[in-house]
PDB file of C-alpha atoms in Angstrom:
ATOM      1  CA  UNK A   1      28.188 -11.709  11.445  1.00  0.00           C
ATOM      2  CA  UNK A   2      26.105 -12.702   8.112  1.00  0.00           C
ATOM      3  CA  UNK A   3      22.541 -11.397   8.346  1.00  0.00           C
ATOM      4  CA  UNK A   4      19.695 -12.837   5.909  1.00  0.00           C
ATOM      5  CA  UNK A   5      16.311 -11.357   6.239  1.00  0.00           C
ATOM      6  CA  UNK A   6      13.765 -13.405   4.093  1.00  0.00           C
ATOM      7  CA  UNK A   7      10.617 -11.517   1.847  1.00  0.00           C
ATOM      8  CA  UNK A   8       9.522 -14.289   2.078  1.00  0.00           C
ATOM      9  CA  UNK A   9       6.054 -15.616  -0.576  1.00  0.00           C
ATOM     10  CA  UNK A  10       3.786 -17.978   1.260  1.00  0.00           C
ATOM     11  CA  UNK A  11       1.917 -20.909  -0.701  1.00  0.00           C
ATOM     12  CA  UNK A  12      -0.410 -23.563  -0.900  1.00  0.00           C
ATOM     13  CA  UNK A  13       0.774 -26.627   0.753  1.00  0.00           C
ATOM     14  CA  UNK A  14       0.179 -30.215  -0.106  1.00  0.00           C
ATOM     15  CA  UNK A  15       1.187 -31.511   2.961  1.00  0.00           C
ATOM     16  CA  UNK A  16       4.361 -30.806   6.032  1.00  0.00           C
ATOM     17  CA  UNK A  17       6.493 -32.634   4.138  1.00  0.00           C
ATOM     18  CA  UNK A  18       6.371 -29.818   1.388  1.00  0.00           C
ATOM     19  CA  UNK A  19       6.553 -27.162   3.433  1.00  0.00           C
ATOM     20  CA  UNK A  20       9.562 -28.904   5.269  1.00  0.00           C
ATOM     21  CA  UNK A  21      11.379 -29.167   1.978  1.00  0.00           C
ATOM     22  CA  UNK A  22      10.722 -25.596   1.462  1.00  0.00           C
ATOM     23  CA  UNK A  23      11.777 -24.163   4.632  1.00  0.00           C
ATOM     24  CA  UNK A  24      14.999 -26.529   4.198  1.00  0.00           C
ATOM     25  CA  UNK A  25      15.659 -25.147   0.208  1.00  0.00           C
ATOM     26  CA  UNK A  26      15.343 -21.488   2.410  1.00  0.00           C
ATOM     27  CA  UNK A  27      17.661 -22.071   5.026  1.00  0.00           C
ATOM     28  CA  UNK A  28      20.446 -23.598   2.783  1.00  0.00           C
ATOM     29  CA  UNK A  29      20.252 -20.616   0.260  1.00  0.00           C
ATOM     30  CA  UNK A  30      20.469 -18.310   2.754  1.00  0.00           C
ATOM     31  CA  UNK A  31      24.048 -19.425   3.595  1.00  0.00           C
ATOM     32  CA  UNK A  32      24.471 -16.929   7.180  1.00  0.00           C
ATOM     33  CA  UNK A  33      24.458 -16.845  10.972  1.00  0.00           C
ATOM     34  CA  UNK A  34      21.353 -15.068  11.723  1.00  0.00           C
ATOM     35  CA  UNK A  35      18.510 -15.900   9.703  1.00  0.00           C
ATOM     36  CA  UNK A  36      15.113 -14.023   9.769  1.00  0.00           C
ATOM     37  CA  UNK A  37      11.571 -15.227   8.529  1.00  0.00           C
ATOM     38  CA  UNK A  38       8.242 -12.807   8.874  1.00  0.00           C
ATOM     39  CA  UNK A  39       5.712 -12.414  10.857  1.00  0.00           C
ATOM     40  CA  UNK A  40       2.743 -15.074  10.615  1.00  0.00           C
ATOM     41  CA  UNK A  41       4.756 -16.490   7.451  1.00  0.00           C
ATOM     42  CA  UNK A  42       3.315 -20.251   9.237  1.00  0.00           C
ATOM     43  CA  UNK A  43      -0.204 -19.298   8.065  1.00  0.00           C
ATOM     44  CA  UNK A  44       0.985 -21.379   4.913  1.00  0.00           C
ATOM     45  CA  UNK A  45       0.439 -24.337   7.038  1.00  0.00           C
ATOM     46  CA  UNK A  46      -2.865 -24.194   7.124  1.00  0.00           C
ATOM     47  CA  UNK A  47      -3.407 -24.834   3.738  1.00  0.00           C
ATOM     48  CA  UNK A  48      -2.231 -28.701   4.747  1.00  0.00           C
ATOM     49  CA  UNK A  49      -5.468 -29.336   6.231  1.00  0.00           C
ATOM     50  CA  UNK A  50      -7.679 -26.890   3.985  1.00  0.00           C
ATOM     51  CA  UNK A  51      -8.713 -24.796   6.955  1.00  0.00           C
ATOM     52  CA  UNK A  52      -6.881 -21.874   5.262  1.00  0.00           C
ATOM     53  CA  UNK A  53     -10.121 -20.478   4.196  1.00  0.00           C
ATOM     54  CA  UNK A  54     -11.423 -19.454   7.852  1.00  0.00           C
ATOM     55  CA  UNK A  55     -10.353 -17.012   9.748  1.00  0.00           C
ATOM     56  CA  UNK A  56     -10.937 -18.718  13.446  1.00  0.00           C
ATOM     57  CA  UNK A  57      -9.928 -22.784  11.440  1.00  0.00           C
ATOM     58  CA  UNK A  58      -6.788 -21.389  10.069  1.00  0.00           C
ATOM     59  CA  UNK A  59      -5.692 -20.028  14.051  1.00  0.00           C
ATOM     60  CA  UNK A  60      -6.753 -22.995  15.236  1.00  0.00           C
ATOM     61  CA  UNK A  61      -4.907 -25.509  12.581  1.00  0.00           C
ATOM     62  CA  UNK A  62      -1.464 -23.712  12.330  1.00  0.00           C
ATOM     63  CA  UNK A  63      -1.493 -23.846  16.006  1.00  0.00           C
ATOM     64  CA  UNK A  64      -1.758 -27.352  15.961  1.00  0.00           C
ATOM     65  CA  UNK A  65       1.266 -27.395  13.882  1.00  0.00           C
ATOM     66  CA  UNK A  66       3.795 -25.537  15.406  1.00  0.00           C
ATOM     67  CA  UNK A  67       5.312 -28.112  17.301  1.00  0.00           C
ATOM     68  CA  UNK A  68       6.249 -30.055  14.388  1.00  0.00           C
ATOM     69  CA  UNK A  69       7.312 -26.976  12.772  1.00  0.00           C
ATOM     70  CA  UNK A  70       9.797 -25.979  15.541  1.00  0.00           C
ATOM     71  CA  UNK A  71      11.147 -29.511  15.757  1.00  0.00           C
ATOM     72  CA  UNK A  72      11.791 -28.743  11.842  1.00  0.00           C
ATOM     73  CA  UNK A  73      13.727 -25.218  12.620  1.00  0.00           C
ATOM     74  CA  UNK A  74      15.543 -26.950  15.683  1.00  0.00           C
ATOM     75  CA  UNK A  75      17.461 -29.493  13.547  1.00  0.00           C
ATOM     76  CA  UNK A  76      17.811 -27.085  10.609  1.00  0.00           C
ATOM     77  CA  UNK A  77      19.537 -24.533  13.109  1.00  0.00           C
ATOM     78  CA  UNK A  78      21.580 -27.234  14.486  1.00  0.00           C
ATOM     79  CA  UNK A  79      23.242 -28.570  10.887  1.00  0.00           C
ATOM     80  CA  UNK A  80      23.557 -25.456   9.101  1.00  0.00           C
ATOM     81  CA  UNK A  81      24.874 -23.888  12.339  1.00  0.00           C
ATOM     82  CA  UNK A  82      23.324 -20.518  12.339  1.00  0.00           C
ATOM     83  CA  UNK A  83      20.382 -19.010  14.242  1.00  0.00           C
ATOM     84  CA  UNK A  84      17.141 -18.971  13.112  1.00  0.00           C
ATOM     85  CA  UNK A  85      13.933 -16.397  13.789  1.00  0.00           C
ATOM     86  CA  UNK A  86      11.200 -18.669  12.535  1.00  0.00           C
ATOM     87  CA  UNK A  87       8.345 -17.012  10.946  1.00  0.00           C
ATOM     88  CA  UNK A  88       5.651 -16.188  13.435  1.00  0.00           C
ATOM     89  CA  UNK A  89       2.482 -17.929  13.980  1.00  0.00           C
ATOM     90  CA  UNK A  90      -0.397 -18.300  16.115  1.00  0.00           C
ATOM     91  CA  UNK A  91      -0.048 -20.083  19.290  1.00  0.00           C
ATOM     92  CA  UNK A  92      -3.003 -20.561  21.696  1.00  0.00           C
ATOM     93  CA  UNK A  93      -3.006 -19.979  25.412  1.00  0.00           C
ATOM     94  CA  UNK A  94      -5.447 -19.505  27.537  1.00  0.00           C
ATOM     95  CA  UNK A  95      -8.496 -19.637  25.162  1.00  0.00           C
ATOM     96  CA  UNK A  96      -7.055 -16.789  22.513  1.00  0.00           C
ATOM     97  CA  UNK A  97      -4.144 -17.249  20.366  1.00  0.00           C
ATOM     98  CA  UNK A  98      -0.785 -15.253  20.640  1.00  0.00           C
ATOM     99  CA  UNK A  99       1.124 -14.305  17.850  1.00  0.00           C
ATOM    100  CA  UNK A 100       4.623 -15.700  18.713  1.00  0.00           C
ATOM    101  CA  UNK A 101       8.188 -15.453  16.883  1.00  0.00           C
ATOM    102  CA  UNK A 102      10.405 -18.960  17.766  1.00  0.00           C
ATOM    103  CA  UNK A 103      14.302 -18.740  18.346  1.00  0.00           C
ATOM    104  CA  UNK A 104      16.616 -21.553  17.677  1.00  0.00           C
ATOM    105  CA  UNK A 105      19.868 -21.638  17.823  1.00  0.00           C
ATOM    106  CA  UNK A 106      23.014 -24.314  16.603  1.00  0.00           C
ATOM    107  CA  UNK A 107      23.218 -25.175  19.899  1.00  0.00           C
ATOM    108  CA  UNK A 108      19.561 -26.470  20.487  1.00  0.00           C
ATOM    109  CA  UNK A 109      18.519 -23.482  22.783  1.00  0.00           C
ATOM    110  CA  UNK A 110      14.805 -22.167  22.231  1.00  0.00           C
ATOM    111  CA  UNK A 111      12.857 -19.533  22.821  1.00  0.00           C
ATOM    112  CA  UNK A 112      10.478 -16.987  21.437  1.00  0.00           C
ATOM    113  CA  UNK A 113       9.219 -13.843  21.619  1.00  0.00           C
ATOM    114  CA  UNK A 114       5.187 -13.091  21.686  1.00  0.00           C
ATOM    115  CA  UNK A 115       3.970  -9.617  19.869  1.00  0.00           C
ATOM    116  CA  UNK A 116       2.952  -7.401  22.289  1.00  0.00           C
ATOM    117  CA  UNK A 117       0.821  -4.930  21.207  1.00  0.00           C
ATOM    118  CA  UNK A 118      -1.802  -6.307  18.615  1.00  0.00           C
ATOM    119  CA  UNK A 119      -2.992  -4.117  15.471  1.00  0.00           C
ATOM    120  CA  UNK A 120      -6.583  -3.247  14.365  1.00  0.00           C
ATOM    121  CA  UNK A 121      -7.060  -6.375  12.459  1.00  0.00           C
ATOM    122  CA  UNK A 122      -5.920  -8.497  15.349  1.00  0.00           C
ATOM    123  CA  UNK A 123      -7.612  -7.226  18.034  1.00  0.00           C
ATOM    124  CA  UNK A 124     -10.783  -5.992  16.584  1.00  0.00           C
ATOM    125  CA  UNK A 125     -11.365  -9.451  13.847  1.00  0.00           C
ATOM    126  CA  UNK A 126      -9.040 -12.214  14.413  1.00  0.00           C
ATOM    127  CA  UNK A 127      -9.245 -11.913  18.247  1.00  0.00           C
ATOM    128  CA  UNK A 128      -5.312 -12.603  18.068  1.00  0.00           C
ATOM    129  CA  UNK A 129      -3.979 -11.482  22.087  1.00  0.00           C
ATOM    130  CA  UNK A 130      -0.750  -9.730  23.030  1.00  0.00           C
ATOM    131  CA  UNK A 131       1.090 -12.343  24.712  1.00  0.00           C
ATOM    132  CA  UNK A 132       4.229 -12.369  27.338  1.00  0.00           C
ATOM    133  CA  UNK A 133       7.705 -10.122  28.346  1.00  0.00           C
ATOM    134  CA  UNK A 134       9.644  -8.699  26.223  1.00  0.00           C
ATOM    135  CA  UNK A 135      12.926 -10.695  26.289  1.00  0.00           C
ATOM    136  CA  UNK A 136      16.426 -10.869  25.034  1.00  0.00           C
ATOM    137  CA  UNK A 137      17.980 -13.778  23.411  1.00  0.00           C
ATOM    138  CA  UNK A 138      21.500 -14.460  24.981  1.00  0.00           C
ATOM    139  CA  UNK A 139      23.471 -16.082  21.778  1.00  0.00           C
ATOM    140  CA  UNK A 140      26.749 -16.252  20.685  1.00  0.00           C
ATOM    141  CA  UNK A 141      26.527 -13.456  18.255  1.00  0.00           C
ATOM    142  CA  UNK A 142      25.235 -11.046  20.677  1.00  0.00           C
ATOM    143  CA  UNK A 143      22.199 -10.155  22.354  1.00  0.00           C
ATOM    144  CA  UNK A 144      19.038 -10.319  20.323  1.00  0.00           C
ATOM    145  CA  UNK A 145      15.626  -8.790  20.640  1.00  0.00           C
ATOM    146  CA  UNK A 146      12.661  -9.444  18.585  1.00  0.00           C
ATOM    147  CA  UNK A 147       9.681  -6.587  17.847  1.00  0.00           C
ATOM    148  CA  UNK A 148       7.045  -8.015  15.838  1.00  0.00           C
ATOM    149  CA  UNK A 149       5.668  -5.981  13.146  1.00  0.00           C
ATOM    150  CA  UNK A 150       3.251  -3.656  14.439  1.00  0.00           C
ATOM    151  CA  UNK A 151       5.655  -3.505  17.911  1.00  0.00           C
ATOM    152  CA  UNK A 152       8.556  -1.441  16.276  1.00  0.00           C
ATOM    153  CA  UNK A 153       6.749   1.288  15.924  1.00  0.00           C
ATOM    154  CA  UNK A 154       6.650   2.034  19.951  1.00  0.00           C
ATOM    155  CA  UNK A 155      10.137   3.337  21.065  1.00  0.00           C
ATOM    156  CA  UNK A 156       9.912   2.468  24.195  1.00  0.00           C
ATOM    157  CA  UNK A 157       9.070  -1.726  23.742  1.00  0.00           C
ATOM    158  CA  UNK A 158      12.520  -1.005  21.611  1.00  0.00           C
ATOM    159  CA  UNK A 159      14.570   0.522  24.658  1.00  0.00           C
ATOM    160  CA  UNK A 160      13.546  -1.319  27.126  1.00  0.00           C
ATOM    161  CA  UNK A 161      15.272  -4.305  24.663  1.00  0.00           C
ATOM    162  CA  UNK A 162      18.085  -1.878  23.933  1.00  0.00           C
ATOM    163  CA  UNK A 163      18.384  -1.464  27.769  1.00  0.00           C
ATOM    164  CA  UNK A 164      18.252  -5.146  28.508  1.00  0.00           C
ATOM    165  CA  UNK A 165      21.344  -5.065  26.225  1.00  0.00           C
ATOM    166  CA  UNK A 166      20.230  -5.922  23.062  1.00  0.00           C
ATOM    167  CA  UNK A 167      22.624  -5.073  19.852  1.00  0.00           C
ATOM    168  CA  UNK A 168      20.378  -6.363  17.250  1.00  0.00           C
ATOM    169  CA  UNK A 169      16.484  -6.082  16.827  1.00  0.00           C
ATOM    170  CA  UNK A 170      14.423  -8.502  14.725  1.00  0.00           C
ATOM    171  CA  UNK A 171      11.669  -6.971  13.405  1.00  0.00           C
ATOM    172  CA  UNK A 172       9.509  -9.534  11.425  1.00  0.00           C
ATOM    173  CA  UNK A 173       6.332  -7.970   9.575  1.00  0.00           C
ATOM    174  CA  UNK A 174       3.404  -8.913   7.924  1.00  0.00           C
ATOM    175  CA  UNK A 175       1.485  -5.853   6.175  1.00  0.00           C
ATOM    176  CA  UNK A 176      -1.106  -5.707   3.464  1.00  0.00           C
ATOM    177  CA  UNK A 177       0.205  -2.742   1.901  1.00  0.00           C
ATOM    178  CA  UNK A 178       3.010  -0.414   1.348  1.00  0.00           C
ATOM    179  CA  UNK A 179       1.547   2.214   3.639  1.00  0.00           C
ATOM    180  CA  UNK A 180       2.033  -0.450   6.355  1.00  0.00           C
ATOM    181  CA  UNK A 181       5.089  -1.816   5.382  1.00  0.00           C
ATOM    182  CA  UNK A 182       6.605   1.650   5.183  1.00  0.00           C
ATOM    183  CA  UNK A 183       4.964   2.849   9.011  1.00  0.00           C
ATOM    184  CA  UNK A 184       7.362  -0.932  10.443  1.00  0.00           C
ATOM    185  CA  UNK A 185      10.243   0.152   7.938  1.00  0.00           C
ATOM    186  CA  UNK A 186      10.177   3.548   9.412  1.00  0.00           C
ATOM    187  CA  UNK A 187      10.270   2.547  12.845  1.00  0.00           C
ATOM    188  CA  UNK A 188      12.578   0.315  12.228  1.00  0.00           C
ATOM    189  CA  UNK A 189      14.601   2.662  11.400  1.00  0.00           C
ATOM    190  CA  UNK A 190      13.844   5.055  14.165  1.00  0.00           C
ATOM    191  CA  UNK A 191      14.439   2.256  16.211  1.00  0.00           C
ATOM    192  CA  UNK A 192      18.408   1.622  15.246  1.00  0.00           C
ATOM    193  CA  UNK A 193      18.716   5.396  15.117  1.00  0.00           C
ATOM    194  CA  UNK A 194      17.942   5.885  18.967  1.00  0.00           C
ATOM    195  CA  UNK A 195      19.254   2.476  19.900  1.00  0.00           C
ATOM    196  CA  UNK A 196      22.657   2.964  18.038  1.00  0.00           C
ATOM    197  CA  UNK A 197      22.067  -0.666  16.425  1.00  0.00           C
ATOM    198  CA  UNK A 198      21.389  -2.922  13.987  1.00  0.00           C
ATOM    199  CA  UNK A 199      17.559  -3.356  13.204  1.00  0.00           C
ATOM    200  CA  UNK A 200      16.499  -6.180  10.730  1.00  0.00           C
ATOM    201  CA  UNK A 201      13.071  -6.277   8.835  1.00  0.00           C
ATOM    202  CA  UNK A 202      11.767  -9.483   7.267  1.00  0.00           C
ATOM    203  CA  UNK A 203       8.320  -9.291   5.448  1.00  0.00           C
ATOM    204  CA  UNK A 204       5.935 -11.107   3.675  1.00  0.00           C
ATOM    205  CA  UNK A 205       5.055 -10.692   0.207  1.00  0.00           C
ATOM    206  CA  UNK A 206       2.848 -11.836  -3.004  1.00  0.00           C
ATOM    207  CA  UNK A 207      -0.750 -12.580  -2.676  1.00  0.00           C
ATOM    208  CA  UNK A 208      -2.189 -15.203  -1.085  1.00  0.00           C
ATOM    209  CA  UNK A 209      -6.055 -15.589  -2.237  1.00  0.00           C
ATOM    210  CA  UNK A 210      -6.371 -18.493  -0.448  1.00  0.00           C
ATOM    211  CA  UNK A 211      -6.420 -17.099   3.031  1.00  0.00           C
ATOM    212  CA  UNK A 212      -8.602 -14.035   4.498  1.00  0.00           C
ATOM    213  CA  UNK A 213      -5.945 -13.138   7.089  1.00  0.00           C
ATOM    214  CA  UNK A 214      -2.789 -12.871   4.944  1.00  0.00           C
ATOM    215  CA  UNK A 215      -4.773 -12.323   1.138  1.00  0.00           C
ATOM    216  CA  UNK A 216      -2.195  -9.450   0.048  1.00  0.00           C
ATOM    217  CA  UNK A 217       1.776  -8.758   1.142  1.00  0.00           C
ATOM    218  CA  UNK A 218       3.708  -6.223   0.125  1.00  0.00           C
ATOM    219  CA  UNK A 219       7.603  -4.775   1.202  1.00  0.00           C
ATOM    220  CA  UNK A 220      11.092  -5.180   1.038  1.00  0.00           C
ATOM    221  CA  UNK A 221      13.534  -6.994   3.176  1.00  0.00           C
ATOM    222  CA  UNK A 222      15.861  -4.751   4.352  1.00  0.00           C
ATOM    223  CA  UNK A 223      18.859  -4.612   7.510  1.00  0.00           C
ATOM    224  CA  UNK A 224      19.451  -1.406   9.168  1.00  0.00           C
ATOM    225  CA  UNK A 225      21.995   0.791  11.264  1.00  0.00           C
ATOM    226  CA  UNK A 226      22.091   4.404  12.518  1.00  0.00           C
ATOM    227  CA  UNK A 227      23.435   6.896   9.773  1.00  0.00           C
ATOM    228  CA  UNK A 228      26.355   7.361  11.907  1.00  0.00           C
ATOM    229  CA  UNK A 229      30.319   6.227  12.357  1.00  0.00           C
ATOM    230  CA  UNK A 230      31.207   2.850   9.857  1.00  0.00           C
ATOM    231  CA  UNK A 231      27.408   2.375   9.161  1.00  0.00           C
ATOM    232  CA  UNK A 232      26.215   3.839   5.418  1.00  0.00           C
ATOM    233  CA  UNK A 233      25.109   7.314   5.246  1.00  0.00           C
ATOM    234  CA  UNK A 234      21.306   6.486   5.097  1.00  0.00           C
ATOM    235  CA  UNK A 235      21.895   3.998   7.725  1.00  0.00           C
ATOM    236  CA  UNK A 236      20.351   1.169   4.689  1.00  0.00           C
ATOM    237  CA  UNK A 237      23.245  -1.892   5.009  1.00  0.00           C
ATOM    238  CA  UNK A 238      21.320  -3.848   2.479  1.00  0.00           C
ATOM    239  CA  UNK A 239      17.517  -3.672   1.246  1.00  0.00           C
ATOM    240  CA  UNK A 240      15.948  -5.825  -1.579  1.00  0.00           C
ATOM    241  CA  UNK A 241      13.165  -5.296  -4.081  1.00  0.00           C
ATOM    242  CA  UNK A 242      10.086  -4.231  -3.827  1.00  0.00           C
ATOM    243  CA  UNK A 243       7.850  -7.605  -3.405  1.00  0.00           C
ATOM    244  CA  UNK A 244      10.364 -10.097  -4.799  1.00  0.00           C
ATOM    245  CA  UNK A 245      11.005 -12.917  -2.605  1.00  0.00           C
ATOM    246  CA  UNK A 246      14.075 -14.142  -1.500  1.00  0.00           C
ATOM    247  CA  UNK A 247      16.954 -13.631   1.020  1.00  0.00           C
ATOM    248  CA  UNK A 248      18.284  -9.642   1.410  1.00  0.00           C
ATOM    249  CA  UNK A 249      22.252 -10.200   3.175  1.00  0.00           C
ATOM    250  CA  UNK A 250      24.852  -8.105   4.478  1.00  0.00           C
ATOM    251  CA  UNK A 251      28.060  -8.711   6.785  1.00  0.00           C
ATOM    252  CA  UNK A 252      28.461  -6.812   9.614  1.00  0.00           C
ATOM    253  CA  UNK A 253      31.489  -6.595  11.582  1.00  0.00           C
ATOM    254  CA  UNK A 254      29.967  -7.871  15.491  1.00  0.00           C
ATOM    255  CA  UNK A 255      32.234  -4.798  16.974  1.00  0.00           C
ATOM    256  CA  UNK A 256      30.273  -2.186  14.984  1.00  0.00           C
ATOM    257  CA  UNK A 257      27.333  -1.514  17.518  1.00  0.00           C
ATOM    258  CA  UNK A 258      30.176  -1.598  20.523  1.00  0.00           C
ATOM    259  CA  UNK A 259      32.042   1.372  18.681  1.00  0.00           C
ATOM    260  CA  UNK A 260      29.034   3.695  17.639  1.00  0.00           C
ATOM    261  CA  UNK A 261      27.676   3.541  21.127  1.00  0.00           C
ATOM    262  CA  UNK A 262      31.258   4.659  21.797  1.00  0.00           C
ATOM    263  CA  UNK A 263      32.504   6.837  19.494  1.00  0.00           C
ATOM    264  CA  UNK A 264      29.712   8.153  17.344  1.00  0.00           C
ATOM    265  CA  UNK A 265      29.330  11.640  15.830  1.00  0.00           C
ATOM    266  CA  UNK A 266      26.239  11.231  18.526  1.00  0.00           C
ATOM    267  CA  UNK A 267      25.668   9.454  21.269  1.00  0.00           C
ATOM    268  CA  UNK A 268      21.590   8.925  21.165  1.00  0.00           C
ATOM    269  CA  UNK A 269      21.727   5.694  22.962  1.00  0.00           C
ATOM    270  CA  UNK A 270      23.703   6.938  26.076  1.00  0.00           C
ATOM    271  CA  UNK A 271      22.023  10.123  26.158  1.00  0.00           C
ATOM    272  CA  UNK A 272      18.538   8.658  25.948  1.00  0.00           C
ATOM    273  CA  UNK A 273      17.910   9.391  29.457  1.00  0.00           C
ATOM    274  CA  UNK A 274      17.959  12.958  29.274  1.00  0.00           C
ATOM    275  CA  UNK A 275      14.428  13.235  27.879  1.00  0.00           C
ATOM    276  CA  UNK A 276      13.741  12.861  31.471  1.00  0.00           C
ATOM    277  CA  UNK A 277      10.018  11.122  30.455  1.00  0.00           C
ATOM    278  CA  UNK A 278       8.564  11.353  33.251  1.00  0.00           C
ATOM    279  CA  UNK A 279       9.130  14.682  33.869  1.00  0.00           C
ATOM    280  CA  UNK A 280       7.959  15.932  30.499  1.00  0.00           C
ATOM    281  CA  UNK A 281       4.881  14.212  31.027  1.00  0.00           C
ATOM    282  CA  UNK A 282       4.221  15.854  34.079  1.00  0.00           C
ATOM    283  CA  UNK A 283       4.979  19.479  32.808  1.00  0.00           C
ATOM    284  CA  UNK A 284       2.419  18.824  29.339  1.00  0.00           C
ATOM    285  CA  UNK A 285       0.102  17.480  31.473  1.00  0.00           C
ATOM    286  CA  UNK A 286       0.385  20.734  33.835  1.00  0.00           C
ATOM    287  CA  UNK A 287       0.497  22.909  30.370  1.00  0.00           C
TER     288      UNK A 287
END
């Protein structure tokens, strides 16, 4: 399996035609099965209709484009046969926008994942919402799960995935510094440690003055594993530069997770349950 997780540089847009062409130039260089864009890397699109500006207009106008763009990622997954994590974006429901992660893959299937718990920012300016389940995308290169940004840094959204039988998490981010970048990358990397799999960060990066919701990006794209049996002692399979866009690959052999839930120096996935959670609650809150 050929993993490409994007840093990917927003930009001004002169209409969808550009951006089309861009996202198409992206997907061909990245030349791999899985692809993975960054969380709200669609605000770009709202520089098309110069509502960019505006925190509530720019919501409101790359919602109105994400059906076009998804049509877009549908037909690119289909003829460059590979699956695609689009970059998320701003969907709204029920009065108040979700922040939502689309799924395509070569076959046509769709789905998406919605973030689920929202960060300061989000909840306390933008009025962006947590949205629906958790779920786990059934594809032909095993079972995906997607934790958006702020999400991988809650172990337990990441077992219940890991549970559900997910191999592979997606973790798409969006952070305005390297202290946040480094809190996802960490948990990220918690997360493949206790899961015993692979876990993928895409981010944005470069500055966007032209937007009051995504203004600065900084990280590194980077694919992770636990430091354990086949995987690379630090558990880093492949990590790019700091703030240079472009595509950060690696190859994984599709058995790998299978055999370090198996036969790994540990076992932390299988022995997970041991904490006994509920339990230890119960005696600190007795303490």
């Amino acid at each position: 399996m050929r993993i490409a997780a994007a840093a990917y540089q927003m930009d001004e847009l002169s209409s969808f035609e550009a951006y089309a062409e861009k996202i198409e130039g992206w997907v061909a260089e990245a030349s791999s099965d899985l692809l993975v864009f960054p969380e709200y890397g669609a605000m770009e699109l709202a520089t098309i209709s110069g509502r960019a500006g505006e925190l509530e207009a720019s919501l409101h106008a790359v919602s109105e484009m994400v059906e076009d763009a998804d049509a877009l990622h549908a037909r690119l997954a289909r003829t460059h046969n590979c699956h695609i994590l689009a970059a998320s974006a701003p969907v709204f429901e029920d009065g108040r926008p979700v922040n939502r992660a689309r799924f395509f893959s070569p076959s046509g299937d769709r789905s998406y994942q919605d973030k689920q718990i929202m960060t300061r920012f989000e909840r306390e300016t933008w009025d962006v919402v947590a949205g629906g389940p958790l779920r786990v995308f059934e594809t032909a290169l095993g079972r995906i799960g997607v934790l958006i940004c702020y999400d991988a840094e809650f172990p337990l959204l990441s077992r219940a995935l890991v549970e559900a039988g997910a191999q592979v998490l997606l973790v798409p981010s969006c952070t305005d510094s390297l202290h946040g970048w480094n809190r996802v990358r960490v948990g990220a990397m918690a997360r493949a440690l206790e899961g015993q799999c692979i876990a993928v960060q895409a981010p944005t990066v470069g500055a966007c003055p032209w937007s009051p919701a995504v203004d600065e990006n900084r990280g590194a794209a980077a694919i992770y594993g636990p430091p354990d049996l086949g995987f690379p002692a630090d558990g880093v399979l492949a990590q790019g530069s700091i703030d240079a866009p472009g595509w950060t690959r690696c190859e994984i052999d599709s058995d790998l997770v299978a055999r370090v839930r198996r036969d790994g120096t540990q076992h932390n996935h299988h022995h997970w349950v041991e904490q006994g959670l509920r339990r230890l609650v119960e005696e600190v809150r007795l303490r």
